Coordinates of C-alpha atoms in Angstrom, one line a residue:
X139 CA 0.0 0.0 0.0
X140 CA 1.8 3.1 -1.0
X141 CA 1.7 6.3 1.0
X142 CA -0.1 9.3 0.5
X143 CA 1.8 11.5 -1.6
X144 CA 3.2 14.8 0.1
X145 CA 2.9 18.3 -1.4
X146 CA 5.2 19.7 0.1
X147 CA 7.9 18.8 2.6
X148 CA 7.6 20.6 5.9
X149 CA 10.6 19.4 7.3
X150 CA 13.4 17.0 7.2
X151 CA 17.0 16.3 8.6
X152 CA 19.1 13.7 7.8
X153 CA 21.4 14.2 10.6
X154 CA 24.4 14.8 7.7
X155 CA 26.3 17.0 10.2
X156 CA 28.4 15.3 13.0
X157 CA 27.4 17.2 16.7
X158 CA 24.7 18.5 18.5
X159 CA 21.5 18.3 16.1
X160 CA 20.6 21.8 14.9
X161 CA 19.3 23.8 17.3
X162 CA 18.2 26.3 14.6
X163 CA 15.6 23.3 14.4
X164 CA 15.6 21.5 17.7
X165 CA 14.9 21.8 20.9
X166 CA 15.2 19.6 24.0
X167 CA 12.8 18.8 27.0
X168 CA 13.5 21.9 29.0
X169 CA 13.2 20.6 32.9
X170 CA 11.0 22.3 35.5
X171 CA 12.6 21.6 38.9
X172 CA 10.0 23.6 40.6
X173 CA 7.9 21.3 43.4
X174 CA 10.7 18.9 43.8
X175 CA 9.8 18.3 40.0
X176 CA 6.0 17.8 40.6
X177 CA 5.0 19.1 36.9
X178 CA 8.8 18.3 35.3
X179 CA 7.9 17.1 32.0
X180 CA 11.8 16.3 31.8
X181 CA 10.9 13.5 33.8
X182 CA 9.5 10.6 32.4
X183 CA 7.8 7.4 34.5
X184 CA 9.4 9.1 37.7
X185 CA 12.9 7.8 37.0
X186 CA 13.8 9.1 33.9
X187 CA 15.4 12.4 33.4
X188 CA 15.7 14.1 29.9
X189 CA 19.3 15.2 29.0
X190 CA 19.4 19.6 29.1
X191 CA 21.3 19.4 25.6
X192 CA 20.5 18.1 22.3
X193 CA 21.3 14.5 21.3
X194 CA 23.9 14.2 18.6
X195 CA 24.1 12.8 15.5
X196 CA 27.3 10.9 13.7
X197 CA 28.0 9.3 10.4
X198 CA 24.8 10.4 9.5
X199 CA 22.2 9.2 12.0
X200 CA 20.7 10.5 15.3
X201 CA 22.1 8.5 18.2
X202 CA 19.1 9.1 20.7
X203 CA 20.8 8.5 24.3
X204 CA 20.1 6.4 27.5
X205 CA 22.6 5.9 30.1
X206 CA 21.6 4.0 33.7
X207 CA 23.5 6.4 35.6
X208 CA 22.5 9.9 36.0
X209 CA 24.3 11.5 38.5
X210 CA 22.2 15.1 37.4
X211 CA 19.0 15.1 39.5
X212 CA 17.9 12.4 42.2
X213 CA 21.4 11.1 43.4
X214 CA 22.0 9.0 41.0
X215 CA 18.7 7.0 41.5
X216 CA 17.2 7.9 38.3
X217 CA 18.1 7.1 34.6
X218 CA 19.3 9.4 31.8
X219 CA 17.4 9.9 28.5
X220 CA 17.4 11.9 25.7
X221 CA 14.4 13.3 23.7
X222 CA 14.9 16.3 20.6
X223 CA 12.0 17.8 19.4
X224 CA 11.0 20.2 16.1
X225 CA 10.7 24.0 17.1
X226 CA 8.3 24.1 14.6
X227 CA 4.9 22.5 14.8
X228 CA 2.0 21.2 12.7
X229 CA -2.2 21.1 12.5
X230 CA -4.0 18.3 10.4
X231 CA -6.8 21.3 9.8
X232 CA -4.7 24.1 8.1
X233 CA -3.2 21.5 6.1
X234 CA -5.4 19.5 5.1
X235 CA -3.6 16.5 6.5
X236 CA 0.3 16.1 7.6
X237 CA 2.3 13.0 7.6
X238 CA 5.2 12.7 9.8
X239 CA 8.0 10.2 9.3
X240 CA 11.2 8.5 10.9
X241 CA 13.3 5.6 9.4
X242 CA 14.3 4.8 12.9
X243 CA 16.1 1.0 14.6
X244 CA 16.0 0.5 18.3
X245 CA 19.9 -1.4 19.2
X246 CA 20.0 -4.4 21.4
X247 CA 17.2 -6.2 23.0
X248 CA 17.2 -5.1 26.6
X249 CA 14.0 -4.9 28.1
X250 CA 12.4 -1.8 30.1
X251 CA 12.6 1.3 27.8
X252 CA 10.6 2.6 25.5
X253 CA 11.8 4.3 22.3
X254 CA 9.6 6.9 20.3
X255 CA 9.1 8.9 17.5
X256 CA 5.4 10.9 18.4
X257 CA 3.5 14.1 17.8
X258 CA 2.6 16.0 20.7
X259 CA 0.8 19.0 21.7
X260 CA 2.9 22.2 21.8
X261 CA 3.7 23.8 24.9
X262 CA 5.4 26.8 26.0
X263 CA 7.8 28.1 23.9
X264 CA 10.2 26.5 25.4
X265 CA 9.2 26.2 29.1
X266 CA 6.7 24.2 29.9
X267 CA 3.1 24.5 30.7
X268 CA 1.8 23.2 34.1
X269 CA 0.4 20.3 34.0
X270 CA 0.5 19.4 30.4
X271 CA -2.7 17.5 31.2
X272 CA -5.0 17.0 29.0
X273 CA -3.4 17.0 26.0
X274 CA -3.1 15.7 22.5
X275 CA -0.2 13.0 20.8
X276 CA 0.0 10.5 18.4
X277 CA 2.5 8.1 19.0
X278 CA 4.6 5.2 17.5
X279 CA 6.7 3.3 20.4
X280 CA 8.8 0.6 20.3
X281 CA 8.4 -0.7 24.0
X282 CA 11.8 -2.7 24.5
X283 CA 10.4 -5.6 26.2
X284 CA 8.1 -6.4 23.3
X285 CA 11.5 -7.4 21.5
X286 CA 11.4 -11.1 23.3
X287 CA 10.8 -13.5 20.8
X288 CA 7.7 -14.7 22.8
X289 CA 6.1 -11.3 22.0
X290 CA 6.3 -11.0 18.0
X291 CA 7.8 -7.9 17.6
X292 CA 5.0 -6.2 19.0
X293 CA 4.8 -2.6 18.2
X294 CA 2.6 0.0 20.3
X295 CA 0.8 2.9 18.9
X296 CA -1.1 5.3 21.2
X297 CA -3.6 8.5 20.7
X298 CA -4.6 10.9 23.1
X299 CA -7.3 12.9 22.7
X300 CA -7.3 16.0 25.1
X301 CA -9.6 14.1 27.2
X302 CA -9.7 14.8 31.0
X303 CA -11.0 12.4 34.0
X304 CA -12.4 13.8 36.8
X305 CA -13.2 13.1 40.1
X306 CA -17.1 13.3 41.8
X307 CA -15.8 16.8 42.9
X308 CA -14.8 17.9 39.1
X309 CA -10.9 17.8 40.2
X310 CA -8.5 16.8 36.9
X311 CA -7.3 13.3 38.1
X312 CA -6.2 12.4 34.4
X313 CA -6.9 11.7 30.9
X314 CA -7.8 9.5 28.0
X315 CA -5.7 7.6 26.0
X316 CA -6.2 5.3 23.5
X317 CA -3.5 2.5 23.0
X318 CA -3.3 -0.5 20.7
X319 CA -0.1 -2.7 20.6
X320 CA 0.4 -5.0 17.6
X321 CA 2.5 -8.2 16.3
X322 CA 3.1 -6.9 13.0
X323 CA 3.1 -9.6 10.8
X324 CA 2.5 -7.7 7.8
X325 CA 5.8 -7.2 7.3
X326 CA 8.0 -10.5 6.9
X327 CA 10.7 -10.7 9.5
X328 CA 9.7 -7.4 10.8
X329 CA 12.6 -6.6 13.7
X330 CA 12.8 -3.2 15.7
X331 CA 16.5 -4.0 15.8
X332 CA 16.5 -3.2 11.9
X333 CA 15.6 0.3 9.9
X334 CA 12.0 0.3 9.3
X335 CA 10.5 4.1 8.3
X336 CA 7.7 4.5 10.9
X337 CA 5.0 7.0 9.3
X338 CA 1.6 8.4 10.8
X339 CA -0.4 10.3 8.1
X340 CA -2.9 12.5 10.2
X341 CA -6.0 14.0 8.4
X342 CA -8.9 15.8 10.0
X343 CA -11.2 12.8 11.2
X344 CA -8.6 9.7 10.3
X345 CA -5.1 8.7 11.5
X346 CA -3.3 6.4 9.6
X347 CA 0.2 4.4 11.3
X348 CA 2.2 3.1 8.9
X349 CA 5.3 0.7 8.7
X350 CA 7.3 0.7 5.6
X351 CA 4.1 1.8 3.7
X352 CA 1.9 -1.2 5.5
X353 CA -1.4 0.0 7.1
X354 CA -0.7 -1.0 10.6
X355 CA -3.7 1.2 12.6
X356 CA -6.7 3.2 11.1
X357 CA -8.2 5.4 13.9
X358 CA -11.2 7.0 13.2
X359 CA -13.3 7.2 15.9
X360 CA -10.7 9.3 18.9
X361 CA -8.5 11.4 17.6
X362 CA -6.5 14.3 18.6
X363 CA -8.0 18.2 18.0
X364 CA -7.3 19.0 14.2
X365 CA -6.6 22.4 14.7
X366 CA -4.1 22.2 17.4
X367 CA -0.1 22.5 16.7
X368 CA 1.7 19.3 17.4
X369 CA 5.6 19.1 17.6
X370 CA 7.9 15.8 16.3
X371 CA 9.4 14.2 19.3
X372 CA 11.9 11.5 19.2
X373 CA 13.1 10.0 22.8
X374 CA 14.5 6.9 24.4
X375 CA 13.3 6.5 28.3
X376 CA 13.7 3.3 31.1
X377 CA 10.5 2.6 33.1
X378 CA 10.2 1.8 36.8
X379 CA 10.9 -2.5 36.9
X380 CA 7.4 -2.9 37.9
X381 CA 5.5 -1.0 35.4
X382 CA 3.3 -4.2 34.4
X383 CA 2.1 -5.1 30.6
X384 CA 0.8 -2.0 28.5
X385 CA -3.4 -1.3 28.6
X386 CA -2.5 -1.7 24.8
X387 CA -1.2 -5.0 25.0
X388 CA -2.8 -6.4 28.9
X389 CA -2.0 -9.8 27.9
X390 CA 1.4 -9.0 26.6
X391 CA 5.0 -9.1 28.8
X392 CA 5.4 -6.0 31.6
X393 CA 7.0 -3.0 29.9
X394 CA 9.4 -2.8 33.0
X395 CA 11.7 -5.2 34.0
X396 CA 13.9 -6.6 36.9
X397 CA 17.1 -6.7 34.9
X398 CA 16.9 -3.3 34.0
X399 CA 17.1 -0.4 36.5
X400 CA 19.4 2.8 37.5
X401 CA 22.9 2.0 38.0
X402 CA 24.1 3.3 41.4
X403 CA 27.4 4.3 40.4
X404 CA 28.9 5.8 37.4
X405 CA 31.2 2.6 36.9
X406 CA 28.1 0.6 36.8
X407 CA 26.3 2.7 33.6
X408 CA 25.2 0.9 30.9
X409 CA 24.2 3.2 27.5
X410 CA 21.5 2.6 25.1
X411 CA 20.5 4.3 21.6
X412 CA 17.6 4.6 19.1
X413 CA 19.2 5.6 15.9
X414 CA 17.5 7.9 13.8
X415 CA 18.2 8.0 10.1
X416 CA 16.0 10.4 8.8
X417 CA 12.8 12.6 10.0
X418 CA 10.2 14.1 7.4
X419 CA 7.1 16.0 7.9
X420 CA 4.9 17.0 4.9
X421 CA 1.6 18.1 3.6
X422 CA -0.6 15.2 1.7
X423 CA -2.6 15.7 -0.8
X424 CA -5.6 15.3 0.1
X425 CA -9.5 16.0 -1.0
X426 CA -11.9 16.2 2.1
X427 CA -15.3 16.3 2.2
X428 CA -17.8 17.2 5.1
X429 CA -21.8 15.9 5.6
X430 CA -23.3 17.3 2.6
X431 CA -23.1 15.2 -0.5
X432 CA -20.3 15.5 -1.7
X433 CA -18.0 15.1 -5.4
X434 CA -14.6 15.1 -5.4
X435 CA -12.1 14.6 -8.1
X436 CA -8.3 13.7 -7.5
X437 CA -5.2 14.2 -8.6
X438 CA -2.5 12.2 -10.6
X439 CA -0.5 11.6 -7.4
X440 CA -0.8 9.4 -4.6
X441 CA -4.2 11.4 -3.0
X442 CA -6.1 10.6 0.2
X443 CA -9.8 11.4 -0.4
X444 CA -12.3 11.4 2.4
X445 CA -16.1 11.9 1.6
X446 CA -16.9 11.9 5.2
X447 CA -21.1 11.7 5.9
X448 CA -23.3 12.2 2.8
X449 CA -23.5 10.0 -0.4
X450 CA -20.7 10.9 -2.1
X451 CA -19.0 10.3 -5.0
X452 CA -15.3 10.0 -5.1
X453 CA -13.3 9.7 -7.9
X454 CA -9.4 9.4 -7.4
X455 CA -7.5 9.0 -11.1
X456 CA -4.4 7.7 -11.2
X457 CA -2.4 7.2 -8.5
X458 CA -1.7 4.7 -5.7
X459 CA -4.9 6.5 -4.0
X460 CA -6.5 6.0 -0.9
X461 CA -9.9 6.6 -0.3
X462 CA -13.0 6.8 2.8
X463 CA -16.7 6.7 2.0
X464 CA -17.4 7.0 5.6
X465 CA -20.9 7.3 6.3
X466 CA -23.5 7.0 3.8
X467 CA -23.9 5.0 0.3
X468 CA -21.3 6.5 -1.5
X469 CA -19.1 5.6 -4.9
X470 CA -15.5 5.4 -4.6
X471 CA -13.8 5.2 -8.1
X472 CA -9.7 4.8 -7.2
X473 CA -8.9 4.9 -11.3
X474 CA -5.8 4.2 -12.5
X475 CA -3.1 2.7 -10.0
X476 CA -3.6 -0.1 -6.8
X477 CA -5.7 1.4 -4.8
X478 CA -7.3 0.9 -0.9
X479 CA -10.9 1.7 -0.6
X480 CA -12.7 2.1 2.1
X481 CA -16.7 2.3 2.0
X482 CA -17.0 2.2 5.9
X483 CA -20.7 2.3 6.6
X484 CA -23.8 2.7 3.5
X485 CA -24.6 0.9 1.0
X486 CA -21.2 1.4 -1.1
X487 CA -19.9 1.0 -5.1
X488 CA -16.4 0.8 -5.1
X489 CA -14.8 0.7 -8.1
X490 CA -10.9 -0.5 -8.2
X491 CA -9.7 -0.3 -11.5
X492 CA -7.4 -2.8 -13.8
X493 CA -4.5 -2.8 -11.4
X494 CA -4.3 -4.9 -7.7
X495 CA -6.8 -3.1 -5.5
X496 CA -7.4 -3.4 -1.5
X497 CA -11.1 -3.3 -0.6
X498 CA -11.2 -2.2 3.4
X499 CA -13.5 -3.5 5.5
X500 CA -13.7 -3.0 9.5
X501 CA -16.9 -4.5 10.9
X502 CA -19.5 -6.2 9.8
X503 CA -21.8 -3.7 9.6
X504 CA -19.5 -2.3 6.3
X505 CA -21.4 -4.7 4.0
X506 CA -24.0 -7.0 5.4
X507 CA -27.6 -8.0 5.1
X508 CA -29.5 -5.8 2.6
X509 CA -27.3 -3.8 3.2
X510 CA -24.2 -4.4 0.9
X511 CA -21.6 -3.1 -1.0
X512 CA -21.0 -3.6 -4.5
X513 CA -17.5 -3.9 -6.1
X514 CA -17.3 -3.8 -9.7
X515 CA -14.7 -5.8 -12.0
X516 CA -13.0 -7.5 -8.5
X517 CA -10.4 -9.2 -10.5
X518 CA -9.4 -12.7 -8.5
X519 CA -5.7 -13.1 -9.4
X520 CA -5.2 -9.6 -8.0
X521 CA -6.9 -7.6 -5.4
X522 CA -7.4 -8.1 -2.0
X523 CA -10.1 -7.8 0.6
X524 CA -8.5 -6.1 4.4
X525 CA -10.6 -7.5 7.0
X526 CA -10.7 -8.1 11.1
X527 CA -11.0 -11.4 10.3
X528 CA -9.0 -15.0 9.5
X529 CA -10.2 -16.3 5.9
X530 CA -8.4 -19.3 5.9
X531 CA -10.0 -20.9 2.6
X532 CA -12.4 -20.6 -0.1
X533 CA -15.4 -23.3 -0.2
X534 CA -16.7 -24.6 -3.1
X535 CA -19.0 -21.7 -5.3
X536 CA -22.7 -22.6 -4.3
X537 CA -23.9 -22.6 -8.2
X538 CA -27.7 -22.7 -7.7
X539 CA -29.9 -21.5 -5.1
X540 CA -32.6 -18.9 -4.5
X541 CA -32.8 -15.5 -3.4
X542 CA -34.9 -12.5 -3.4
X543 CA -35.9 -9.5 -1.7
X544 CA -38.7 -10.5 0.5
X545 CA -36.0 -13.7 2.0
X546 CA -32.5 -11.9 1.5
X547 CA -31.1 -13.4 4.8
X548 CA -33.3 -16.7 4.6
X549 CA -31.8 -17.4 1.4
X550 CA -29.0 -16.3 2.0
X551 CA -28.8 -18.7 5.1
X552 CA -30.3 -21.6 3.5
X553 CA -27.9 -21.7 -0.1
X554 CA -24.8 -21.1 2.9
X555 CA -25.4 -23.3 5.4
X556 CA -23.2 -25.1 7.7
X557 CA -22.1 -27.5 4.5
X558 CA -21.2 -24.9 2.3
X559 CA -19.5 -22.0 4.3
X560 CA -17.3 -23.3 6.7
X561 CA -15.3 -21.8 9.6
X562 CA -13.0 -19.0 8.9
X563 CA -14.1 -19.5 5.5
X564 CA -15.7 -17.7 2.5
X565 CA -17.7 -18.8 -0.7
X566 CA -19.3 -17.5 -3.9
X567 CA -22.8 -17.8 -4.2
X568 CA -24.6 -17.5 -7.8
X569 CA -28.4 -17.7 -7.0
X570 CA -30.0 -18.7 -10.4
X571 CA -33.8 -18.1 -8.8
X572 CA -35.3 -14.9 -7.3
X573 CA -34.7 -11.6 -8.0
X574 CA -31.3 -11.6 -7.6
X575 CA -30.9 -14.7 -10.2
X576 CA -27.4 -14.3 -11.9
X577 CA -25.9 -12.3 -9.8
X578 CA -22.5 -13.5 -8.0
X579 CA -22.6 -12.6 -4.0
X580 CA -19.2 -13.1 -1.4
X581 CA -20.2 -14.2 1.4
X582 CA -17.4 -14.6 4.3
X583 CA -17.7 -15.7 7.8
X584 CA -16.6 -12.8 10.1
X585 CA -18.4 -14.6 13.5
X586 CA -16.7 -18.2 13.7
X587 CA -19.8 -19.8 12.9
X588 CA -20.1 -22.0 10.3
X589 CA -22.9 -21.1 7.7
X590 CA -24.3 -17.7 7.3
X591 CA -26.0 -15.8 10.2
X592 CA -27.7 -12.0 9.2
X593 CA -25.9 -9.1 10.4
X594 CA -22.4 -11.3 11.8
X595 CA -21.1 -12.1 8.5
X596 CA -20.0 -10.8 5.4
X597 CA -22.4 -10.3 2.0
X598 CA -20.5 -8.3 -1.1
X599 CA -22.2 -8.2 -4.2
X600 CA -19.5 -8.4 -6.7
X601 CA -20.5 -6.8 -10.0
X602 CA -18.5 -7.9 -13.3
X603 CA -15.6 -10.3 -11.5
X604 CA -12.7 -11.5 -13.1
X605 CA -10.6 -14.5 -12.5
X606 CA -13.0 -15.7 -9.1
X607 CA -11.2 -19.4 -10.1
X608 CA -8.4 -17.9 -8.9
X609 CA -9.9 -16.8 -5.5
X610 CA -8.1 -18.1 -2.7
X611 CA -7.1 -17.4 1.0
X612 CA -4.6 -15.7 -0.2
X613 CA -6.5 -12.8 -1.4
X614 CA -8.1 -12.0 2.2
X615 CA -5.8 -9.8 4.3
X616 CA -6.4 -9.7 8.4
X617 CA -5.9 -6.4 10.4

């Protein structure tokens, strides 16, 4: 899946010169020591202080620091981190979208720190803001313990929102956040410990985290305040040992660990780094539509087009495009180029093209029941179909059958039964009686229940296929 394609580069760095990163365009996490450093948003977890200097780059890459001695602050009972962050700062409102990027490895395999490249709400300038609470971030973080083998290479993505918790008596206690850790088996042999280019392409009512171009996370429902200025972080922290598993990942191994805490005496410090290769921020090119009805035409690059509510109608060209019907029954055309589509809710036509299209699809309630969408010219030996689900084979196309309007899901059910659409499975069913006589139907099993139940499983008309011989497990992509 390619990325959205940028209009204009915002800003990059590929670390070229040797020293302290420029701090024309960096800045540091400037320490408040006030309160015993009750609001110090130099202090991370309550152990981990941020270095007052930049980190510095060599031979061309960012060596983020973490030493387990810090003989600055807290007598030598803390650690010592690193974090540089853009002076300048970015919306997904006056933009239109922004996408911002690091090609990024985390080195060794030592559990207990966590490693990030984020947007984050701008504070200040430079001094901080007390408490930064609520507030809004996007994150990518490679939490070191999710390097054991046992875990999969989990990575963790996080949003926050700007969403406070209160006590009974109204009091700011907290706030919301929203994370989601994941074994990322999209990417063959997928290692932290190698270069990967961690992306997040933020639009006004979508974020998109992306791993060498793979769709990893599609958030649409909390997101940050599009209007509000976030800055590019990039930091390497330890956590207290007995921080336990993250609320992203609760059945997942503790973030902190035993083997890893502050050294109590400079001979005893052990250093860390995540090397940075490259940062980029840039405007996408996007089309964006609101709740009326709306018609939109792209461009011949790479465009992200979002019809938002209304029946729209969205035509992409050429292009590796990327395009959300959202709400209502619209028609999503991607043209020229392999394309992802994504109806969402309504009643949808998507329309792929001749080259290897994605067809998205998040819940059931995308294309179900009466309620269905209709891809035209689905072409078997090329596109795909992105689901929540395992499809782990195709049955046998159901040739015969009834089905009409009155009986949709009882026909339906009775052609697909338990003998004809198995578990984890999907079919093709060609009902030669009723109104819908002639017409070819996918049907998939998104409840792990064999045969067809109304409203928990998958129905896609497809109009004009190609090649469905050729349709296989293969063609079925899980998210």
């Amino acid at each position: 899946m390619a990325n959205i394609s940028g209009t204009q580069v915002l800003f990059s760095d590929n670390f070229s010169n040797s020293g302290s990163l420029n701090s024309a365009n960096w800045d540091y996490n400037h320490a408040d020591y006030q309160d015993n450093g009750k609001y110090n948003p130099a202090y991370l977890g309550d152990i981990t202080l941020m270095r007052q200097e930049l980190p510095k780059a060599e031979n061309g890459v960012a060596r983020i620091r973490l030493d387990t001695w810090n003989a600055d602050w807290k007598n030598g009972a803390s650690f010592y981190g690193s974090e540089a962050i853009t002076k300048a700062a970015w919306d997904a409102k006056s933009t239109g979208g922004v996408a911002f990027e690091a090609r990024m490895k985390f080195e060794g395999t030592q559990a207990g720190m966590i490693g990030g490249m984020f947007f984050y709400q701008q504070f200040g300038p430079p001094g901080p803001t007390r408490p930064r609470v609520p507030h809004n971030e996007l994150d990518w973080e490679i939490l070191t313990s999710q390097l054991n083998p046992a875990s999969k290479n989990k990575i963790s993505t996080n949003v926050f929102t700007h969403e406070g918790i209160y006590d009974n008596q109204g009091k700011l206690k907290g706030e919301k956040d929203y994370p989601i850790s994941y074994p990322v088996t999209q990417i063959p042999g997928f290692s932290p410990n190698d270069y990967h280019t961690y992306r997040v392409e933020w639009l006004p009512n979508k974020v998109v985290f992306k791993i060498d171009g793979k769709v990893i996370r599609v958030e649409k429902t909390n997101l940050p305040q599009a209007a509000v200025k976030q800055q590019l972080h990039l930091n390497l922290w330890g956590v207290p040992s007995g921080w336990g598993p993250s609320p992203g990942d609760p059945g997942g191994l503790p973030i902190g660990s035993d083997s890893f805490k502050p050294a109590t005496t400079a001979a005893g410090n052990k250093t860390y780094y995540l090397d940075v290769q490259s940062v980029k921020v840039e405007k996408l090119s996007t089309q964006l539509g609101n709740t009326a009805a709306d018609s939109l035409v792209g461009t011949a690059s790479n465009d992200g087009m979002d019809g938002g509510k209304g029946n729209d109608i969205l035509s992409a060209g050429a292009g590796d495009d990327m395009i959300w019907g959202d709400n209502g029954n619209d028609t999503l055309d991607g043209g020229a180029g392999n394309d992802t589509l994504d109806g969402g809710h309504g009643a949808d036509q998507l329309i792929g093209g001749a080259d290897r299209d994605t067809f998205v699809y998040n819940e059931t309630l995308d294309s179900t029941s009466r309620n269905y969408d209709t891809i035209v010219r689905f072409n078997g030996a090329g596109d795909y179909l992105d689901m929540p689900v395992v499809v782990t084979g195709v049955d046998p196309t159901i040739a015969s059958g009834r089905l009409s309007e009155s009986n949709f899901n009882e026909d339906i059910a009775a052609a697909a039964n338990a003998a004809h659409l198995l578990v984890q499975h999907a079919v093709i069913f060609t009902p030669d009686k009723g109104a819908h006589a002639g017409e070819t139907f996918l049907i998939v099993d998104a409840n792990g229940v064999a045969g067809y139940q109304a409203r928990q499983d998958y129905v896609i008309k497809l109009d004009n296929p190609a090649n469905l011989g050729s349709l296989s497990a293969s063609n079925f992509i899980s998210h």
